[in-house]
mmCIF file of C-alpha atoms in Angstrom:
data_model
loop_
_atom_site.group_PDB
_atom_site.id
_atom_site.type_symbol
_atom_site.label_atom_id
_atom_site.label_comp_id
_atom_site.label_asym_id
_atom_site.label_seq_id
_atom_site.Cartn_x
_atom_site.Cartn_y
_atom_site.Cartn_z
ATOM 1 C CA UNK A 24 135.882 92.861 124.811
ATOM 2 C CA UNK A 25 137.996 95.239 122.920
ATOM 3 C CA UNK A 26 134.754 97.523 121.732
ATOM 4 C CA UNK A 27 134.271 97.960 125.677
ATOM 5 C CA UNK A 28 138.222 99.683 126.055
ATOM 6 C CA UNK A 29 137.684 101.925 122.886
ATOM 7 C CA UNK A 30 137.636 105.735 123.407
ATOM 8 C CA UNK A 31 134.184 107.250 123.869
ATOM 9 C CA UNK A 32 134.657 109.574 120.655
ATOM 10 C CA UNK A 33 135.947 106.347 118.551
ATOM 11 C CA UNK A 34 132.833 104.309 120.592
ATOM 12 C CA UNK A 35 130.522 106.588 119.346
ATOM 13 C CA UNK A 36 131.466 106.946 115.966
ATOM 14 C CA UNK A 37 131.768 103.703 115.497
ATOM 15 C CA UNK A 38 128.193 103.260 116.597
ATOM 16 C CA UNK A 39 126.982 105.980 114.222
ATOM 17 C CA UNK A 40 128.729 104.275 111.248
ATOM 18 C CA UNK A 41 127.118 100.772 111.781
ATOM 19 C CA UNK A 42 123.417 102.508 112.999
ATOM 20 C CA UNK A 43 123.920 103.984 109.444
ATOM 21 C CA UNK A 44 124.873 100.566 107.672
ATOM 22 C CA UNK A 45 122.310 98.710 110.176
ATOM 23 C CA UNK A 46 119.682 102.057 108.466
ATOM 24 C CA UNK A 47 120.379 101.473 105.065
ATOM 25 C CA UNK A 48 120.054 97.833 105.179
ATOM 26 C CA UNK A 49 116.754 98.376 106.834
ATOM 27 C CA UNK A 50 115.867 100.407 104.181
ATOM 28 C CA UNK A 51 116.416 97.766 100.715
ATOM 29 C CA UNK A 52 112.874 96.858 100.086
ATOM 30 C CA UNK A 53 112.302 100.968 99.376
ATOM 31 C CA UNK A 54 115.117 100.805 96.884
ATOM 32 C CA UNK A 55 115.183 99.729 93.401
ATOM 33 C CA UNK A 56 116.314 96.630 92.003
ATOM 34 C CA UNK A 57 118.980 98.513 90.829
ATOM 35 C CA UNK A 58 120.328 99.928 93.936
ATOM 36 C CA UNK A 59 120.018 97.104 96.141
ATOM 37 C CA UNK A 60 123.412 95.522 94.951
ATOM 38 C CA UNK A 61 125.241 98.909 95.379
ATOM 39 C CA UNK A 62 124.154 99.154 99.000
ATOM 40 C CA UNK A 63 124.464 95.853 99.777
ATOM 41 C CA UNK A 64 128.414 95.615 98.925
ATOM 42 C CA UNK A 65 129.063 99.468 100.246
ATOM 43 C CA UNK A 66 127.298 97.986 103.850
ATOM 44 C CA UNK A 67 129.202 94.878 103.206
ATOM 45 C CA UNK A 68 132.493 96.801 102.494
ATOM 46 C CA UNK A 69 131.750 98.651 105.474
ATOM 47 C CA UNK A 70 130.797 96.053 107.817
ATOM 48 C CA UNK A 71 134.222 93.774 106.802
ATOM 49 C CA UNK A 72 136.232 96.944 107.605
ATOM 50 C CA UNK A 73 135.365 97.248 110.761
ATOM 51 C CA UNK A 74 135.656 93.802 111.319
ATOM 52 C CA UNK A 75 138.979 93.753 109.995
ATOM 53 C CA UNK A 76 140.191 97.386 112.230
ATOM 54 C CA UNK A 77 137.389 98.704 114.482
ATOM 55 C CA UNK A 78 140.724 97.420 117.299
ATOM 56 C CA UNK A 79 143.276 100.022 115.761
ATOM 57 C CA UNK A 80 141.267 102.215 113.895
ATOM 58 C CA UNK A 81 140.737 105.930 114.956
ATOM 59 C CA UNK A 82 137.948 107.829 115.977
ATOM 60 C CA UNK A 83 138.839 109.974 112.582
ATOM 61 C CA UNK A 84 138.696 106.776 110.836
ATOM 62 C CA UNK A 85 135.683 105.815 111.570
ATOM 63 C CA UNK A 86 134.308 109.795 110.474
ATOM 64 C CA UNK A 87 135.842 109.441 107.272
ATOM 65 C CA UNK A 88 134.107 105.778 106.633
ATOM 66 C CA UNK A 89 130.813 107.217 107.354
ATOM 67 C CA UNK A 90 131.408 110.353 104.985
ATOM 68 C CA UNK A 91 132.332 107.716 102.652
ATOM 69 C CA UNK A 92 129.541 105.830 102.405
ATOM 70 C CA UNK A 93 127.631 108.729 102.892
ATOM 71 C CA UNK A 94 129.050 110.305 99.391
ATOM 72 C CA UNK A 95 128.389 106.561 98.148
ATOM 73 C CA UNK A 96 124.859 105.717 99.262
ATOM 74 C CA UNK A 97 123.296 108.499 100.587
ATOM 75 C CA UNK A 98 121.138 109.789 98.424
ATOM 76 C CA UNK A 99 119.671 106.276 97.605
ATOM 77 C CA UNK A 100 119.320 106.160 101.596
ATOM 78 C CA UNK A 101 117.098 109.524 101.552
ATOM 79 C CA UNK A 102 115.434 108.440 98.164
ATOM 80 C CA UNK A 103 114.160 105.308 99.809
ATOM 81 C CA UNK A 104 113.575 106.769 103.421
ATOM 82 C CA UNK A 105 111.500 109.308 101.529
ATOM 83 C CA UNK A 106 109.524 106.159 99.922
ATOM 84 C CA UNK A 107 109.040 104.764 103.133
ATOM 85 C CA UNK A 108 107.568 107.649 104.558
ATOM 86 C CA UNK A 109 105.634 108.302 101.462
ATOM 87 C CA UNK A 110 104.234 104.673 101.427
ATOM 88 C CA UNK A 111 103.158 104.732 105.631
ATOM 89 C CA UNK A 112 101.200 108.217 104.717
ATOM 90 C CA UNK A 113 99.208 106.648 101.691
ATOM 91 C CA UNK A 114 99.055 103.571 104.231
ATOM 92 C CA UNK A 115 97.433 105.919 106.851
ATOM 93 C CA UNK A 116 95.349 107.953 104.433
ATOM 94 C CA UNK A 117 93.845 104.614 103.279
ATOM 95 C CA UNK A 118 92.511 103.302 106.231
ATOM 96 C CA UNK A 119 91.257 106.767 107.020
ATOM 97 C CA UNK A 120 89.268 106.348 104.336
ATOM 98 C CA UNK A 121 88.065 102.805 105.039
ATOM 99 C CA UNK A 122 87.088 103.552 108.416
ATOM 100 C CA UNK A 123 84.613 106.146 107.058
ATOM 101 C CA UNK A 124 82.765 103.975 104.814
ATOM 102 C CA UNK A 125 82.817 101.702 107.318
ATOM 103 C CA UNK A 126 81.233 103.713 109.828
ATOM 104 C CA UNK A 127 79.012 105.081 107.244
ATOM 105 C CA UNK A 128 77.662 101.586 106.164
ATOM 106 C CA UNK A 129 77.438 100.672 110.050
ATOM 107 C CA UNK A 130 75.114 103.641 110.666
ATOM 108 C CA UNK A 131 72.787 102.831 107.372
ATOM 109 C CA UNK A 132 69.998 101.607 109.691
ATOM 110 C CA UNK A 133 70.079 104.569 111.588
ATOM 111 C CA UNK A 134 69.548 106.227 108.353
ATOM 112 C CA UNK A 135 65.848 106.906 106.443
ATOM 113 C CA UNK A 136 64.993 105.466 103.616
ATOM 114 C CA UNK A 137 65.274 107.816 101.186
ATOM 115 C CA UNK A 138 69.014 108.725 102.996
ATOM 116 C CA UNK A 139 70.616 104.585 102.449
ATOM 117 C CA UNK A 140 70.537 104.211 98.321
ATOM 118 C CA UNK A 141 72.008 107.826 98.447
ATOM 119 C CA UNK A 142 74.692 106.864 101.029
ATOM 120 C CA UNK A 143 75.506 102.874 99.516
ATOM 121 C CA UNK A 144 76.362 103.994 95.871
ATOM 122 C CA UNK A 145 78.461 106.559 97.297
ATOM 123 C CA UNK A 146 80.174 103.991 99.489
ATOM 124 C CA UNK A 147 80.793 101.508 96.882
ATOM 125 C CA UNK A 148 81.742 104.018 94.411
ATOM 126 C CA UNK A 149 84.804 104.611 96.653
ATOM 127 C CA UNK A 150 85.517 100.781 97.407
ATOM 128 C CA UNK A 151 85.153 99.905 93.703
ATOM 129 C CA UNK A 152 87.807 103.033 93.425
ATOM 130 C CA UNK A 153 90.161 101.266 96.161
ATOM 131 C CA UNK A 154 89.965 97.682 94.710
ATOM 132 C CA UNK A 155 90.883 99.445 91.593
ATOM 133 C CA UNK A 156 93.748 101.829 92.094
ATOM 134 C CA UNK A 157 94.800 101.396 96.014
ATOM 135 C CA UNK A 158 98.669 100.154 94.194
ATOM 136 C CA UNK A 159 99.293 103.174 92.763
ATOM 137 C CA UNK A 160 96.784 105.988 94.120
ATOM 138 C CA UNK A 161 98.784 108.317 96.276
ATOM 139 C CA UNK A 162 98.030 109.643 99.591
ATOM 140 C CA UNK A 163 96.963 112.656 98.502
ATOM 141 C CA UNK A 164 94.676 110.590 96.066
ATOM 142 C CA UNK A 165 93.264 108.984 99.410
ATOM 143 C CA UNK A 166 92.959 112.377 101.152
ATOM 144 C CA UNK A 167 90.982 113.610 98.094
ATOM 145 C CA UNK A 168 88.488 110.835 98.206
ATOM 146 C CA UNK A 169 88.255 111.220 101.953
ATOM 147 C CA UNK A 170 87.156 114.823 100.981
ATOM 148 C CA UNK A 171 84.869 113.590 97.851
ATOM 149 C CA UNK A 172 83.006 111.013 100.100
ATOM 150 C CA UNK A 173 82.575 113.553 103.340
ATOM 151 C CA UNK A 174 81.618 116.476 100.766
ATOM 152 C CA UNK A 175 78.849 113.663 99.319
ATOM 153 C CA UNK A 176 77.344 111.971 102.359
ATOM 154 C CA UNK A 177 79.165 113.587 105.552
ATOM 155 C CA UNK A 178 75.939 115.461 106.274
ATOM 156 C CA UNK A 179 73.796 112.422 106.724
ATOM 157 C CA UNK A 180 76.432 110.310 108.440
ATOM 158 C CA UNK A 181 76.385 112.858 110.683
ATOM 159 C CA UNK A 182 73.218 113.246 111.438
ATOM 160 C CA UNK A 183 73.008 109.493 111.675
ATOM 161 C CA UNK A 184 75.596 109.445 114.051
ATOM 162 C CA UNK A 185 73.678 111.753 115.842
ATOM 163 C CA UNK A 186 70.835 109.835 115.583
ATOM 164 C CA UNK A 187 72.163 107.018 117.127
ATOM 165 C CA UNK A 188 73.533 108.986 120.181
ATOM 166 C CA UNK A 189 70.098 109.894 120.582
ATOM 167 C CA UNK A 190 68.449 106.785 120.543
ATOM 168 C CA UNK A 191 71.810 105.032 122.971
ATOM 169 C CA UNK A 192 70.768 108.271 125.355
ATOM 170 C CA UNK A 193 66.970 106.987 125.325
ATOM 171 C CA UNK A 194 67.842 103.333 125.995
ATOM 172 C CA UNK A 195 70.332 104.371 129.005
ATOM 173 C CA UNK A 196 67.351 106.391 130.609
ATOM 174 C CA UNK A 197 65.139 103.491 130.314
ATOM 175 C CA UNK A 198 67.442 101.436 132.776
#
């Protein structure tokens, strides 16, 4: 009840400082092993405080207690924002890359003969590459292999794909 008769300035700031606590917490699993205690007991610290005088503390309070964990944590809190971003790009970039061969495999039978041993070694080549170094490739790593596998076979998936448009085109006009 007494949040709801704070000022709006002290409301908001208040806000900000526990959306950054609420943040960094959010972020632990992208931190080291190291880290993790430090932001844990500068959140905690944090978190008590305003526990303890979010009723009589000032909107200037509650500034100078996010610039303090700011100074404190905040560079592990960019590090490991950085990491997350870093890790949902390589995440992206990897299923980029798995759709492809995926489509490419699903199109082999609309491929010739000669096309399919051409297209499956190429395909396998880049799932025996995932199995082996999907923990640690980057997602530039992905992104190159992307490249690598459409600069290989991207030509006759194509014309595959084309293929089958063709033949799905003939079918409809049967009906």
């Amino acid at each position: 009840a007494a949040t709801n008769l704070l000022k709006p300035g002290k409301r908001r700031q208040k806000k900000k400082l526990q959306q950054y606590t609420k943040a960094a917490t959010n972020l632990l699993k992208h931190m080291s092993e190291d880290e993790r205690p430090m932001v844990r007991e500068a959140v905690k610290e944090i978190d008590d405080w305003v526990d303890e005088v979010s009723d009589i503390a000032t909107k200037e309070d509650f500034e100078g207690k996010l610039t303090e964990i700011t100074e404190k944590i905040g560079t592990v809190v960019a590090a490991a924002e950085a990491k997350k971003e870093e890790e949902a790009g390589k995440r992206r970039q990897k299923k980029k890359l798995q759709h492809y061969i995926l489509a490419a495999t699903n199109l082999l039978k609309h491929m010739s003969e000669d096309e399919r041993p051409m297209v499956r070694e190429a395909v396998k080549e880049i799932d025996d590459w995932v199995d082996e170094v999907s923990d640690i490739a980057t997602k530039e790593d992905f992104e190159g292999k992307l490249t690598e596998i459409t600069e290989k076979i991207g030509t006759v998936v194509a014309a595959a794909e084309a293929k089958k448009e063709e033949e799905a085109g003939k079918r409809r006009q049967k009906k």
